[in-house]
XYZ file of C-alpha atoms in Angstrom:
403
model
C 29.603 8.367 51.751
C 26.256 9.061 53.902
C 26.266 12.420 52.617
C 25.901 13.752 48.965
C 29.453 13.832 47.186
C 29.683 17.604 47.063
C 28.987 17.969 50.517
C 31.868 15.353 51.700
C 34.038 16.837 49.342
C 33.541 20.124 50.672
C 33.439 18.860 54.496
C 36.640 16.291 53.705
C 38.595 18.876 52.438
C 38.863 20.610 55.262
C 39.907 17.792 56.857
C 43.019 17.145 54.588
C 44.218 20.168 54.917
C 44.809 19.920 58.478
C 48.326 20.140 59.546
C 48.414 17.037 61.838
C 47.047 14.858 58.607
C 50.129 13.059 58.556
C 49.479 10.852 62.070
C 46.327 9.571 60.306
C 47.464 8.740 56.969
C 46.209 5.660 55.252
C 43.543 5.542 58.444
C 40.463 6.079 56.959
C 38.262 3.643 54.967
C 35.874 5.833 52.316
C 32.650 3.596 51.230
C 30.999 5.032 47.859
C 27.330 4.150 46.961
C 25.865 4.126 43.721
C 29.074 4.696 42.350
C 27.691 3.700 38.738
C 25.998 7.785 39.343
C 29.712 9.344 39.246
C 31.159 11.565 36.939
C 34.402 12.236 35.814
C 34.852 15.702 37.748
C 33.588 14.108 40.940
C 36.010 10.912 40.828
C 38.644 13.195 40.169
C 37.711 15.192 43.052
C 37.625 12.011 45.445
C 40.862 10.602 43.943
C 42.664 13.556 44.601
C 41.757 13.959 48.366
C 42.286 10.279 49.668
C 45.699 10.882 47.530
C 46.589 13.336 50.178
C 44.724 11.301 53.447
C 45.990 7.950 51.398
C 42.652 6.528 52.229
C 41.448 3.445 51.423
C 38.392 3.642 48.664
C 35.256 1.024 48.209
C 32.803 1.617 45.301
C 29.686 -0.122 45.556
C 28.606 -0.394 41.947
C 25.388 -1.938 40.619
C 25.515 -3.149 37.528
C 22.265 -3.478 36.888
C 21.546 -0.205 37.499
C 20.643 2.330 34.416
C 23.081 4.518 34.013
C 24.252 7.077 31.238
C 27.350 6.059 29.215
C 29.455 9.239 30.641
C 28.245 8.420 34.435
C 29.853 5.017 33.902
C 33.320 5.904 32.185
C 35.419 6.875 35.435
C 34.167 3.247 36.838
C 35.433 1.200 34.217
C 38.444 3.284 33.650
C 39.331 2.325 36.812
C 39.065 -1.149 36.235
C 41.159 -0.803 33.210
C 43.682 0.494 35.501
C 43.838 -2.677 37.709
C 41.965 -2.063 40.802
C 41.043 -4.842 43.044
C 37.695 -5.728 41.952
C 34.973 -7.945 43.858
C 31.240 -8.892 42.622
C 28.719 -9.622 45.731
C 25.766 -11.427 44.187
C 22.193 -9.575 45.253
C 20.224 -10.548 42.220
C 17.084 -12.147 41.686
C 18.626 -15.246 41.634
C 19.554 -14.927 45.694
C 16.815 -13.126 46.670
C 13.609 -15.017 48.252
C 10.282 -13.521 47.708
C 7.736 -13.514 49.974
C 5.144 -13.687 47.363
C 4.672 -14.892 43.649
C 4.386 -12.168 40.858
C 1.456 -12.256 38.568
C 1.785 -11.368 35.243
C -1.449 -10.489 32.790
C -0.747 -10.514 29.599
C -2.661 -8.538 27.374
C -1.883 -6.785 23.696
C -4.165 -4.070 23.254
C -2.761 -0.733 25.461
C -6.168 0.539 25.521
C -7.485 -2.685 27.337
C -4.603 -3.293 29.408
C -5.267 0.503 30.932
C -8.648 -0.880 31.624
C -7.813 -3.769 33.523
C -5.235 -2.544 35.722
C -7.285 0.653 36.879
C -9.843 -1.775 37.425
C -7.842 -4.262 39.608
C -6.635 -0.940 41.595
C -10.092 0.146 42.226
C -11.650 -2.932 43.050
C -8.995 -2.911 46.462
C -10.298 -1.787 49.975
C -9.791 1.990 50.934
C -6.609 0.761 53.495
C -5.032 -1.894 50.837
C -5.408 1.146 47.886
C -3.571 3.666 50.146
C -0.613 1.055 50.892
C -0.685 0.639 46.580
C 1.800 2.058 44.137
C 1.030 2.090 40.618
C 3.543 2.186 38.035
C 3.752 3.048 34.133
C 6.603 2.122 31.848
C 6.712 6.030 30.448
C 5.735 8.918 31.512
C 3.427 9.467 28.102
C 1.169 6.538 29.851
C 0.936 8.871 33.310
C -2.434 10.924 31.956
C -4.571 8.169 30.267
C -3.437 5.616 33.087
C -4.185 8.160 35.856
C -7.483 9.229 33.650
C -8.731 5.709 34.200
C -8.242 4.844 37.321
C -10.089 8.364 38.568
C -12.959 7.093 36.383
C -12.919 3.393 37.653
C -12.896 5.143 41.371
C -15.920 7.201 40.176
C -17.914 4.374 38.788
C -17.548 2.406 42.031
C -18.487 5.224 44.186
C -14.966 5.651 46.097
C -14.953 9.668 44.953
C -17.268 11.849 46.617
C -20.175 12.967 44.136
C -19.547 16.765 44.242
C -17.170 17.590 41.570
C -15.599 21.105 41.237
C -13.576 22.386 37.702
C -10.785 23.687 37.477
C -8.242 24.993 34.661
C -4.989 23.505 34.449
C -1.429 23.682 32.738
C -0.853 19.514 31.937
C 3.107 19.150 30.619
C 3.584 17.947 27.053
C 5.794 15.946 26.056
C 7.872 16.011 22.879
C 10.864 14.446 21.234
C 13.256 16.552 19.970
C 12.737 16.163 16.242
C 9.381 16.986 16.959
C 10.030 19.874 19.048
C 11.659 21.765 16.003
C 8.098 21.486 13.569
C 5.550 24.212 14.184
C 2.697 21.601 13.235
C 3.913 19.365 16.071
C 2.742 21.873 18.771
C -0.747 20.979 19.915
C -3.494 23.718 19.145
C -4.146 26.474 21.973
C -0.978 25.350 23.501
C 1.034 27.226 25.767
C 4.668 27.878 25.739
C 6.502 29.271 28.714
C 10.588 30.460 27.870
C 13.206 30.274 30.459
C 16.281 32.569 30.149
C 14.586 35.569 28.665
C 14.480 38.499 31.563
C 10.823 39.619 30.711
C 9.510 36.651 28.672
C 9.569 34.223 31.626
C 5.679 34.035 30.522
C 3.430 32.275 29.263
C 2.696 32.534 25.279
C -0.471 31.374 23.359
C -0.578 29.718 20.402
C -2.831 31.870 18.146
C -1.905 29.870 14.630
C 0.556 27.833 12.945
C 2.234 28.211 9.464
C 3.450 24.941 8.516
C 5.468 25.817 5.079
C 7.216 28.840 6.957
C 7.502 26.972 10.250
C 6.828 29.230 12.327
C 4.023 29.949 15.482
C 2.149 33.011 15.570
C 2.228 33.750 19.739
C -0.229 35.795 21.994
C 0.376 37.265 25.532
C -2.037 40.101 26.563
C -2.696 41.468 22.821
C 1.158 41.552 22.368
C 2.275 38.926 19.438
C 5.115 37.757 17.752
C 6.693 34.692 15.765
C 8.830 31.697 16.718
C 10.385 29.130 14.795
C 11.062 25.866 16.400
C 14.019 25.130 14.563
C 15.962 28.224 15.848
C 16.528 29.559 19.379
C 15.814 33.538 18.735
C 12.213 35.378 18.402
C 11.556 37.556 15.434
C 9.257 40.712 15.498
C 5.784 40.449 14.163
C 5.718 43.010 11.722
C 1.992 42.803 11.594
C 0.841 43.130 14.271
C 3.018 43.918 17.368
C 6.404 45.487 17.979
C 7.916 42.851 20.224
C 11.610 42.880 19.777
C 14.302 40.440 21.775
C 18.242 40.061 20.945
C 18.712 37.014 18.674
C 22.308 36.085 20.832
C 19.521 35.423 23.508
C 19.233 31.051 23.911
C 15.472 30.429 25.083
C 14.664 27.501 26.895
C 11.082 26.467 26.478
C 8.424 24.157 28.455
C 5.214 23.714 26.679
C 1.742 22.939 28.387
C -1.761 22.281 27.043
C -5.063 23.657 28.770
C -7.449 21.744 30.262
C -9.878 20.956 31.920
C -9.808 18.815 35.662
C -12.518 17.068 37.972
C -12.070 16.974 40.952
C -13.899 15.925 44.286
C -12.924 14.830 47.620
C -10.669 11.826 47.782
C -9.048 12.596 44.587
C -5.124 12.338 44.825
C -3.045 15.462 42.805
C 0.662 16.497 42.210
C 1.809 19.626 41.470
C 3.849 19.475 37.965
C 5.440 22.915 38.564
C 6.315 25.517 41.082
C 2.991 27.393 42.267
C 4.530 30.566 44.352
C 1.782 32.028 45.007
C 0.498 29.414 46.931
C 3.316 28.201 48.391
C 3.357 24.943 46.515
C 6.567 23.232 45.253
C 6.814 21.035 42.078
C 6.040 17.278 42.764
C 4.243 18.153 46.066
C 1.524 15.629 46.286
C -2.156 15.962 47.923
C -4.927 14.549 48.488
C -8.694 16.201 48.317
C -9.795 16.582 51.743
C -12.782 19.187 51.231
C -14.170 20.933 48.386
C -17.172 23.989 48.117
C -18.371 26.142 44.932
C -15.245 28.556 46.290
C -12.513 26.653 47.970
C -10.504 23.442 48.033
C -8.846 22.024 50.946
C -5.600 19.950 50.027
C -3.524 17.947 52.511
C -0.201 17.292 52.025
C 1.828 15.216 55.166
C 0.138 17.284 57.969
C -0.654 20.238 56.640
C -3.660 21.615 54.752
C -3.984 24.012 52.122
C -7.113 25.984 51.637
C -6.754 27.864 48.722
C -9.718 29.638 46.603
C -10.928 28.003 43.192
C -10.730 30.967 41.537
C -6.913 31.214 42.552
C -6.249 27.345 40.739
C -6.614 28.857 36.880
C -4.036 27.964 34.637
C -2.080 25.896 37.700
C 0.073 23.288 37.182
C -1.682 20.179 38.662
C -2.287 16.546 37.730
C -3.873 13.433 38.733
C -1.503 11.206 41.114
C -2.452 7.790 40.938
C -0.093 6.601 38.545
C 3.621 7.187 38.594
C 7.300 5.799 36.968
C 9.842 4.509 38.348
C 12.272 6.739 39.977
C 15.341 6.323 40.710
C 15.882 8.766 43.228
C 12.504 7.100 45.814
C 13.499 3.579 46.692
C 9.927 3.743 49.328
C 8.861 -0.157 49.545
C 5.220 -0.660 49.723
C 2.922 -3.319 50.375
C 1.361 -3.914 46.605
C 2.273 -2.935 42.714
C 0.645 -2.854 40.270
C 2.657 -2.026 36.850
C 1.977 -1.563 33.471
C 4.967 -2.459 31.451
C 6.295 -3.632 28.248
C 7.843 -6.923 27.727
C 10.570 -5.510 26.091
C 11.171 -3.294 28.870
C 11.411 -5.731 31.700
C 15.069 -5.751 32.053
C 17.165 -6.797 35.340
C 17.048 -3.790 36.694
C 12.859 -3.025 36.319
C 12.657 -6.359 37.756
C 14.998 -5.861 40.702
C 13.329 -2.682 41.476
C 9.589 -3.861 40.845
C 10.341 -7.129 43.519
C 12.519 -5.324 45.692
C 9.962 -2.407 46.161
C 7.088 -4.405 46.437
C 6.526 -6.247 50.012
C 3.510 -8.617 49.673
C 2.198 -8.660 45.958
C 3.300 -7.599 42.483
C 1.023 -7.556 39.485
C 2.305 -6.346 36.161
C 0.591 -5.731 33.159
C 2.452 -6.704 29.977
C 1.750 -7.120 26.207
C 3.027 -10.534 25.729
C 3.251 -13.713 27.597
C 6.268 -14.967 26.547
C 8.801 -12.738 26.317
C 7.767 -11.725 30.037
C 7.841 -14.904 30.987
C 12.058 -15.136 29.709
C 13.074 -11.862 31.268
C 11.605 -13.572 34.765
C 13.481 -16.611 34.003
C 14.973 -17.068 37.474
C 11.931 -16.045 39.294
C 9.265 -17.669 39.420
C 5.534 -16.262 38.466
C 2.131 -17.051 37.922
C 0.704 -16.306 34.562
C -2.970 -15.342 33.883
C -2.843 -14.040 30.150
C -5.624 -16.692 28.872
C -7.725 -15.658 31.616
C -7.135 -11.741 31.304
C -7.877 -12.500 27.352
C -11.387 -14.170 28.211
C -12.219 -11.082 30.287
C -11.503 -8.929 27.622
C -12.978 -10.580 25.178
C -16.446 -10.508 27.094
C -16.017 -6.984 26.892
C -15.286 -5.802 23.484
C -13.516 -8.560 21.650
C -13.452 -12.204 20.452
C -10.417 -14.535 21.492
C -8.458 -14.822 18.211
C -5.746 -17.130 20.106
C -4.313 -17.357 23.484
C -1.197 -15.662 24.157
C 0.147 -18.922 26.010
C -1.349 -22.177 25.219
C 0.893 -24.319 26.542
């Protein structure tokens, strides 16, 4: 299907419904990609039109893929049916590289941050631009972008003149934590979805931990929210702020800061900015910057927007990223930062199969990286990262591979 699945179901159906259908019966030949992605209303959906065009079907399937366990039941319900089933063998294992990944080895996150945003710096202007860095989670993205802007500063690859501005940076909470009033980072701000008038922004003025409950501010008007349940409550004190408790708020929460910026640096939007025309996920890149106004370029075109007009917006570093599923982009060189533990098949098949002439990952132990590239082979430099450390900040205890 070179289309999405709602579109060729839409666009098919029409098709099926024809009244001539019957002189090309059992003609067509229906190819499904990433068929792991499916769910159970959209197989349905499928099955049911090629049962009226009696169509032949073909779902492509990687299993190494991560996938949720209700995107994969229709797949394997299938098989359990007894339909013809074939395995083509793209792995690691048949796949040639064209280079030889390095892996450094080192334990301490803190260090490991270091080195890679040094090794990213250190590259020539052209090489940097053709480099992707990766993170294992998205609660690395700020200190691993944070240190690489600093590394590019220290070497002199940022322009000097530095401008401030105030910005809304996402935080990110489990959901146990998300129910405990003490969990929600001082001078926060919380912004609920799905309220008519409080699609706002709310202050955190204070926080009672035995009641559980946040004391919120929005332009002198106040009221109290408990984590734990979905409606607001008047505050009696000091406000008359009243919303129906059948209403179910959904809830993003941001913490103020403050971000440097000077020509060269490279930003994403982490929300919708409608007043300037900027769409979450947009990314720039600092072209020109004045005590008043900022020039960002995005593709071709150039936004100059007013300094004064960036308070409280919702933008980010951008020289770290994870791995999404949705961009398959190859580029020339990676560098990753990622967990032993979390170097399964398919990190690995999408680390080498993005990555054209070089791939350096970052890791916290040797060995276990080391198993999880069993089939490919790599060049290990953890006793040498370790001695580069240690000239740094630490002695060498023991090397992480001695062998």
């Amino acid at each position: 299907i070179g289309e999405s699945v709602a579109g060729f179901k839409h666009r098919y159906k029409k098709e099926v419904d024809l009244p001539l259908l019957r002189f090309r019966q059992g003609k067509d030949v229906i190819i499904i990609n990433n068929a792991e992605t499916l769910g159970c209303s959209d197989m349905q959906a499928l099955l049911e039109l090629t049962e009226k065009s009696k169509a032949k079907m073909i779902f492509l399937q990687d299993v190494n893929a991560k996938k949720g366990f209700n995107a994969g039941n229709p797949i394997e319900t299938l098989k359990q049916a007894g339909i013809e089933t074939f395995k083509i063998d793209t792995g690691t294992t048949g796949r040639a590289l064209s280079y030889v990944p390095e892996l450094k080895a080192i334990q301490d996150g803190n260090e490991r941050t270091k080195q890679l945003a040094c090794a990213y710096a250190l590259k020539e202007d052209k090489e940097r631009g053709n480099t992707t860095v990766f993170v294992g989670s998205k609660e690395q993205l700020k200190s691993t972008n944070e240190a690489i802007r600093e590394e590019l500063k220290n070497q002199g690859k940022l322009s000097g003149l530095e401008q401030s501005i105030s910005v809304l940076t996402p935080v990110y909470m489990s959901k146990p934590e998300a129910t405990l009033a003490h969990k929600y980072p001082k001078n926060a701000v919380i912004r609920f979805y799905g309220a008519g008038s409080m699609n706002k922004d709310w202050s955190i003025e204070s926080v009672n931990r035995e009641k559980n409950t946040l004391r919120l501010i929005q332009n002198g008007k106040r009221m109290l929210w408990n984590p734990k349940k979905p409606e607001i409550h008047e505050d009696k004190q000091k406000t008359s702020f009243v919303i129906s408790k059948k209403v179910i708020l959904k809830k993003a929460v941001f913490k103020k800061e403050v971000l440097q910026i000077a020509i060269g640096d490279k930003l994403i939007a982490t929300g919708n900015i409608n007043v300037l025309g900027i769409k979450n996920a947009t990314r720039f890149v600092v072209q020109n910057i004045d005590k008043k106004h900022v020039e960002l370029l995005s593709g071709t075109k150039v936004f100059k927007i007013r300094l004064d007009n960036l308070k409280d917006s919702h933008f980010q570093y951008n020289y770290a990223t994870t791995i999404s599923k949705s961009s398959k982009r190859q580029v020339e060189h990676i560098i990753a930062d990622m967990k032993a533990n979390s170097l399964d098949k398919a990190i690995i098949n999408e680390l080498t199969s993005r990555a054209k002439e070089s791939l350096i990952i970052f890791t916290n132990d040797a060995d276990i990286a080391l198993k999880r590239f069993s089939h490919i082979p790599v060049k290990l430099t953890a006793a040498e990262t370790l001695l580069d450390a240690s000239k740094v900040e630490c002695q060498v205890d023991r090397f992480i591979n001695n062998k």
